[in-house]
CSV table of C-alpha atoms in Angstrom, one decimal:
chain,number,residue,atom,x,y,z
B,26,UNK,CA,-157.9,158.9,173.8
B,27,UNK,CA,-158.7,156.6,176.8
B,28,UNK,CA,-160.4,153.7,176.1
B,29,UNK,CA,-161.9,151.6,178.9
B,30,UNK,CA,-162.0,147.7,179.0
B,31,UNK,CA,-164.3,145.4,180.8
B,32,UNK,CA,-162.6,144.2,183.9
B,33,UNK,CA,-161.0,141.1,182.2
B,34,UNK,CA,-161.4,140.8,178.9
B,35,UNK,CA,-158.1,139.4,177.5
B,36,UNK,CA,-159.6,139.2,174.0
B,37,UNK,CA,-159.8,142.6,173.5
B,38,UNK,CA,-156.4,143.0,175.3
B,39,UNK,CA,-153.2,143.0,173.0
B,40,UNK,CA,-150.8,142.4,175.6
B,41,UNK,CA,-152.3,138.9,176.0
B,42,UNK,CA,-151.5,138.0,172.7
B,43,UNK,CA,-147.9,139.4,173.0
B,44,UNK,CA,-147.8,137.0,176.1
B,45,UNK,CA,-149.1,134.4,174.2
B,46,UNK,CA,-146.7,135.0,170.9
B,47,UNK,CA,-143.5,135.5,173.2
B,48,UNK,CA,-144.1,131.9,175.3
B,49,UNK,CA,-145.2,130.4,172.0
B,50,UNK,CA,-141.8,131.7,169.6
B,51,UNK,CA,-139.6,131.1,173.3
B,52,UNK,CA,-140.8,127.1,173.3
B,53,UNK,CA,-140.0,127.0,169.7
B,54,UNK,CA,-136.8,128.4,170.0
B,55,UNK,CA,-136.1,126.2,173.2
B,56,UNK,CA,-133.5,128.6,174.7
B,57,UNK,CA,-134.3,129.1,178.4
B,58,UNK,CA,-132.1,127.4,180.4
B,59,UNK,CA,-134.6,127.6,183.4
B,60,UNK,CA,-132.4,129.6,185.4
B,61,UNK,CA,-131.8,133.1,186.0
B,62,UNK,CA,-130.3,133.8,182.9
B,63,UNK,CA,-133.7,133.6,181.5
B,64,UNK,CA,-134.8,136.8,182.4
B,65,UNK,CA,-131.5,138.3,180.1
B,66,UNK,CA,-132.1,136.0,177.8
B,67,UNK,CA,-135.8,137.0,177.2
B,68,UNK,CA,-134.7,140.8,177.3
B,69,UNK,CA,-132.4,139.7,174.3
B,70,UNK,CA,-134.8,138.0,171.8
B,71,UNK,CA,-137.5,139.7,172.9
B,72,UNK,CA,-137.0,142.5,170.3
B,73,UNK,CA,-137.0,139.7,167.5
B,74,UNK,CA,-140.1,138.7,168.5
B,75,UNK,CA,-142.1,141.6,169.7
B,76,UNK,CA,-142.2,143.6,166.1
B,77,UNK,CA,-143.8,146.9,165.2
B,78,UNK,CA,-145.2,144.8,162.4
B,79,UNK,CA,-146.8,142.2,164.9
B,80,UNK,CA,-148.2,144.7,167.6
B,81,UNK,CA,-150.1,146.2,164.4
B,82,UNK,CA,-151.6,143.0,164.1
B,83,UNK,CA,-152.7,142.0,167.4
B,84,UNK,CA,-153.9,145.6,167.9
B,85,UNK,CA,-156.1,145.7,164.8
B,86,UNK,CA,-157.1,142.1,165.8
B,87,UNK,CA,-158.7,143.7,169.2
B,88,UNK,CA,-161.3,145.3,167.8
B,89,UNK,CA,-160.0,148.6,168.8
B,90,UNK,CA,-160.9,151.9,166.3
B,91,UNK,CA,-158.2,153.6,165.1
């Protein structure tokens, strides 16, 4: 099923709130280093962070039917 957005409408986009949830539990957790070990860093916890359980959420928080 295709589902088309309005041209920017980031509350009705889950990947905004993934952004938001990622910067949000990274600032918390205050382990960037601001250098280019960031990027492996964020590739590591990202998994921690970025949940089945939590994409669930944010997607039924959208809006969108199921």
């Amino acid at each position: 099923m295709l589902i088309y957005l309005p041209p920017y409408s980031p509350d009705m986009n889950p990947i905004e709130k993934v952004f938001s949830v990622l910067k949000s539990q990274l600032k918390r957790r205050r382990i960037l280093t601001g250098t280019h070990a960031d990027a492996k860093i964020i590739k590591n916890v990202l998994p921690e962070i970025v949940t089945s359980d939590l994409m669930h959420s944010l997607f039924q928080g959208s809006n969108y039917a199921a």
